[in-house]
Tab-separated table of C-alpha atoms in Angstrom:
chain	number	residue	atom	x	y	z
A	13	GLN	CA	162.847	67.378	59.568
A	14	LEU	CA	159.435	67.823	57.949
A	15	GLN	CA	156.511	66.640	60.067
A	16	LEU	CA	152.753	66.554	59.498
A	17	GLN	CA	150.036	66.685	62.116
A	18	GLU	CA	146.319	66.259	61.499
A	19	SER	CA	143.651	67.994	63.660
A	20	GLY	CA	139.925	68.226	63.721
A	21	PRO	CA	136.767	66.823	65.341
A	22	GLY	CA	136.643	63.132	66.088
A	23	LEU	CA	132.875	62.976	65.690
A	24	VAL	CA	130.720	64.399	62.888
A	25	LYS	CA	126.944	64.070	62.445
A	26	PRO	CA	125.494	62.543	59.245
A	27	SER	CA	124.871	65.093	56.449
A	28	GLN	CA	127.337	67.596	57.968
A	29	THR	CA	130.754	68.638	56.767
A	30	LEU	CA	133.978	66.956	57.936
A	31	SER	CA	136.830	69.429	58.144
A	32	LEU	CA	140.399	68.429	58.976
A	33	SER	CA	143.635	70.403	58.911
A	34	CYS	CA	147.159	69.236	58.448
A	35	ALA	CA	149.873	71.379	59.951
A	36	VAL	CA	153.310	71.275	58.246
A	37	SER	CA	156.294	71.879	60.463
A	38	GLY	CA	159.962	71.872	59.694
A	39	GLY	CA	159.511	73.359	56.215
A	40	SER	CA	157.431	75.663	54.105
A	41	ILE	CA	154.181	74.397	52.683
A	42	ILE	CA	154.986	76.466	49.581
A	43	SER	CA	158.262	74.713	48.656
A	44	ALA	CA	158.477	71.436	50.663
A	45	ALA	CA	156.356	69.325	48.357
A	46	LYS	CA	155.071	68.821	44.828
A	47	ALA	CA	151.698	67.993	46.314
A	48	TRP	CA	149.856	67.501	49.560
A	49	SER	CA	147.399	64.609	49.930
A	50	TRP	CA	144.665	63.262	52.061
A	51	ILE	CA	144.244	59.509	52.324
A	52	ARG	CA	141.799	57.545	54.487
A	53	GLN	CA	141.430	54.108	55.960
A	54	PRO	CA	138.105	52.719	57.257
A	55	PRO	CA	138.491	50.583	60.330
A	56	GLY	CA	140.007	47.201	59.454
A	57	LYS	CA	140.213	48.078	55.776
A	58	GLY	CA	142.709	49.327	53.176
A	59	LEU	CA	143.870	52.724	52.053
A	60	GLU	CA	141.877	55.089	49.830
A	61	TRP	CA	143.355	58.169	48.260
A	62	ILE	CA	141.014	61.168	48.612
A	63	GLY	CA	142.861	63.813	46.642
A	64	PHE	CA	145.785	66.244	46.467
A	65	VAL	CA	146.602	69.849	46.003
A	66	PHE	CA	149.714	70.915	44.036
A	67	GLN	CA	151.959	73.894	44.674
A	68	SER	CA	150.199	75.588	41.802
A	69	GLY	CA	146.888	75.277	43.649
A	70	ASN	CA	145.544	72.705	41.209
A	71	THR	CA	143.576	70.004	42.813
A	72	TYR	CA	142.691	66.387	41.906
A	73	PHE	CA	140.188	64.234	43.622
A	74	ASN	CA	139.092	60.612	43.649
A	75	PRO	CA	136.056	60.438	41.408
A	76	SER	CA	134.307	58.389	44.047
A	77	LEU	CA	134.328	61.527	46.246
A	78	LYS	CA	134.806	64.334	43.716
A	79	SER	CA	131.478	66.028	44.194
A	80	ARG	CA	131.829	66.125	47.999
A	81	VAL	CA	135.443	67.095	48.598
A	82	SER	CA	137.692	70.165	48.553
A	83	ILE	CA	141.319	70.607	49.581
A	84	SER	CA	143.001	73.973	50.056
A	85	VAL	CA	146.311	75.368	51.242
A	86	ASP	CA	146.697	78.216	53.752
A	87	ARG	CA	150.143	79.660	53.254
A	88	SER	CA	149.772	82.004	56.216
A	89	THR	CA	149.374	79.172	58.691
A	90	ASN	CA	151.462	76.530	56.852
A	91	GLN	CA	148.470	74.180	56.801
A	92	PHE	CA	146.297	72.456	54.260
A	93	THR	CA	142.694	71.558	54.856
A	94	LEU	CA	140.234	68.864	53.790
A	95	HIS	CA	136.503	69.462	53.595
A	96	LEU	CA	134.269	66.472	52.983
A	97	TYR	CA	130.579	67.402	52.593
A	98	SER	CA	127.371	65.555	53.299
A	99	VAL	CA	129.088	62.764	55.240
A	100	THR	CA	127.544	59.361	55.991
A	101	ALA	CA	128.648	56.463	58.201
A	102	ALA	CA	130.673	55.170	55.243
A	103	ASP	CA	133.011	58.163	55.752
A	104	THR	CA	134.027	56.862	59.164
A	105	ALA	CA	137.811	56.298	58.946
A	106	VAL	CA	141.287	57.248	59.978
A	107	TYR	CA	142.314	60.262	57.902
A	108	PHE	CA	145.959	60.719	57.015
A	109	CYS	CA	147.676	63.710	55.439
A	110	ALA	CA	150.792	63.042	53.375
A	111	ARG	CA	153.423	64.684	51.262
A	112	THR	CA	154.492	63.925	47.697
A	113	PRO	CA	157.989	65.348	47.451
A	114	ASN	CA	159.431	67.162	44.418
A	115	TRP	CA	161.730	64.302	43.513
A	116	VAL	CA	159.437	61.250	43.324
A	117	ASP	CA	155.758	60.536	42.970
A	118	ALA	CA	155.104	58.718	46.214
A	119	PHE	CA	153.838	59.511	49.683
A	120	ASP	CA	157.070	59.795	51.638
A	121	ILE	CA	155.949	61.645	54.783
A	122	TRP	CA	152.664	60.948	56.606
A	123	GLY	CA	150.872	62.428	59.592
A	124	GLN	CA	149.947	60.021	62.385
A	125	GLY	CA	146.348	59.947	61.334
A	126	THR	CA	143.163	61.080	63.040
A	127	MET	CA	140.037	58.955	63.574
A	128	VAL	CA	136.780	60.470	62.484
A	129	THR	CA	133.473	58.837	63.310
A	130	VAL	CA	130.290	59.794	61.546
A	131	SER	CA	127.362	59.193	63.903
A	132	SER	CA	124.329	60.974	65.259
B	85	ASP	CA	140.554	53.509	37.676
B	86	ILE	CA	143.587	51.278	37.739
B	87	GLN	CA	142.990	48.248	39.978
B	88	MET	CA	145.847	46.941	42.030
B	89	THR	CA	145.726	43.304	43.143
B	90	GLN	CA	148.077	41.858	45.710
B	91	SER	CA	148.764	38.308	46.559
B	92	PRO	CA	148.708	36.644	48.933
B	93	SER	CA	146.299	38.462	51.191
B	94	SER	CA	148.162	37.169	54.228
B	95	LEU	CA	151.147	35.003	55.035
B	96	SER	CA	152.965	33.610	58.003
B	97	ALA	CA	156.723	33.061	57.872
B	98	SER	CA	159.580	32.397	60.216
B	99	ILE	CA	162.499	34.621	61.121
B	100	GLY	CA	165.147	34.350	58.388
B	101	ASP	CA	162.703	33.225	55.627
B	102	ARG	CA	162.595	34.841	52.273
B	103	VAL	CA	159.191	36.449	51.705
B	104	THR	CA	157.714	37.590	48.399
B	105	ILE	CA	154.571	39.642	47.794
B	106	THR	CA	153.228	40.270	44.370
B	107	CYS	CA	151.196	43.202	42.985
B	108	ARG	CA	149.442	43.217	39.620
B	109	ALA	CA	148.052	46.381	37.967
B	110	SER	CA	144.945	46.213	35.716
B	111	GLN	CA	146.954	48.051	32.975
B	112	SER	CA	150.562	49.026	32.416
B	113	ILE	CA	151.900	51.496	34.835
B	114	ASN	CA	155.547	51.441	33.618
B	115	ASN	CA	157.526	51.646	36.893
B	116	PHE	CA	155.147	54.017	38.761
B	117	LEU	CA	154.780	51.606	41.651
B	118	ASN	CA	155.431	52.206	45.333
B	119	TRP	CA	155.430	49.892	48.358
B	120	TYR	CA	154.502	50.755	51.963
B	121	GLN	CA	154.578	48.988	55.265
B	122	GLN	CA	151.947	49.731	57.936
B	123	LYS	CA	152.028	48.531	61.515
B	124	PRO	CA	148.874	48.477	63.688
B	125	GLY	CA	147.958	51.947	64.846
B	126	GLU	CA	150.544	53.673	62.704
B	127	ALA	CA	150.746	55.511	59.432
B	128	PRO	CA	152.105	53.730	56.427
B	129	LYS	CA	155.842	54.002	55.780
B	130	LEU	CA	157.317	54.273	52.333
B	131	LEU	CA	159.709	51.369	51.606
B	132	ILE	CA	160.240	51.309	47.815
B	133	PHE	CA	159.507	53.896	45.152
B	134	SER	CA	159.551	53.738	41.386
B	135	ALA	CA	159.240	49.951	41.598
B	136	SER	CA	162.849	49.238	42.701
B	137	SER	CA	164.360	52.216	44.531
B	138	LEU	CA	164.958	51.794	48.200
B	139	GLN	CA	163.729	54.699	50.363
B	140	THR	CA	166.463	56.239	52.604
B	141	GLY	CA	166.757	54.462	55.923
B	142	VAL	CA	165.002	51.281	54.780
B	143	PRO	CA	167.009	48.091	55.324
B	144	SER	CA	168.589	46.538	52.259
B	145	ARG	CA	166.777	43.201	52.883
B	146	PHE	CA	163.794	44.883	51.191
B	147	THR	CA	163.925	44.829	47.374
B	148	GLY	CA	161.370	45.742	44.722
B	149	SER	CA	161.207	44.586	41.087
B	150	GLY	CA	158.959	44.622	38.080
B	151	SER	CA	157.555	46.938	35.411
B	152	GLY	CA	154.440	47.158	33.322
B	153	THR	CA	151.737	45.269	35.192
B	154	ASP	CA	153.606	42.817	37.480
B	155	PHE	CA	155.664	43.738	40.510
B	156	THR	CA	157.168	42.019	43.534
B	157	LEU	CA	158.333	43.076	46.975
B	158	SER	CA	160.862	40.678	48.550
B	159	ILE	CA	162.226	40.493	52.041
B	160	SER	CA	165.442	38.500	51.852
B	161	SER	CA	165.619	37.442	55.505
B	162	LEU	CA	162.483	38.158	57.533
B	163	GLN	CA	163.083	39.920	60.838
B	164	SER	CA	160.755	40.216	63.801
B	165	GLU	CA	160.108	43.919	63.152
B	166	ASP	CA	158.883	43.163	59.586
B	167	PHE	CA	155.355	42.257	60.791
B	168	GLY	CA	152.560	44.415	59.517
B	169	THR	CA	150.510	45.012	56.374
B	170	TYR	CA	152.213	45.820	53.087
B	171	TYR	CA	150.546	47.863	50.323
B	172	CYS	CA	151.446	48.576	46.761
B	173	GLN	CA	150.307	51.872	45.195
B	174	GLN	CA	150.358	53.132	41.643
B	175	SER	CA	151.371	56.724	40.808
B	176	PHE	CA	150.900	56.402	37.013
B	177	THR	CA	147.624	58.243	36.975
B	178	THR	CA	144.797	59.623	39.092
B	179	PRO	CA	143.069	58.454	41.063
B	180	ARG	CA	145.995	57.059	42.931
B	181	THR	CA	145.079	53.591	43.913
B	182	PHE	CA	146.372	50.991	46.492
B	183	GLY	CA	146.366	47.292	46.595
B	184	GLN	CA	144.176	45.643	49.228
B	185	GLY	CA	147.191	44.799	51.401
B	186	THR	CA	149.180	41.762	52.403
B	187	ARG	CA	149.364	40.991	56.071
B	188	VAL	CA	152.638	39.458	57.171
B	189	GLU	CA	152.726	37.542	60.419
B	190	ILE	CA	155.804	36.151	62.130
B	191	LYS	CA	155.561	32.499	63.060
């Protein structure tokens, strides 16, 4: 059974880079999905899609964040990683990783989420 | 970006009631519409994909319908475990976008 687990610092200083990893277990990151996504949720608010990386390596990002974000896959560790640059307090949120399977365009498996606070 | 608008923003209903949540897209998205349930402190859970297909393991009291711009999620007989916030999400184009959520409370 495929599972996802986010990891990374819970506190990041303003203007620094937020880096989170999502470990994929129970399957290969190469073949277990059409795409791997990051999605975030500010405290008490709704869901915002950040971006995804396809099996091909192509990436797509939310234009609201496009200039500050990158997502990459590490096949050797079966993980994918989010980097969000030049963070501000507005980037404080729970960050989720999620899978889009090969058979439907939806987010069918999610990590439990990790809270990241941007504060000095 | 495609805007997704849900209504109502919140509702309170009794066990056994039929509950309907609507989701409207700012342009046609065919049937590229998914529904999720999120409970406090948890990740969202996929309920319905492609507007009307039930995800494996989801109770049959959940149904989805609609196409184009107007969609509905119905719960035929509300159960105590159905509390939470429900989100629609379009997968027609990038950026993927979610509705603002509908909070369901059990009376």
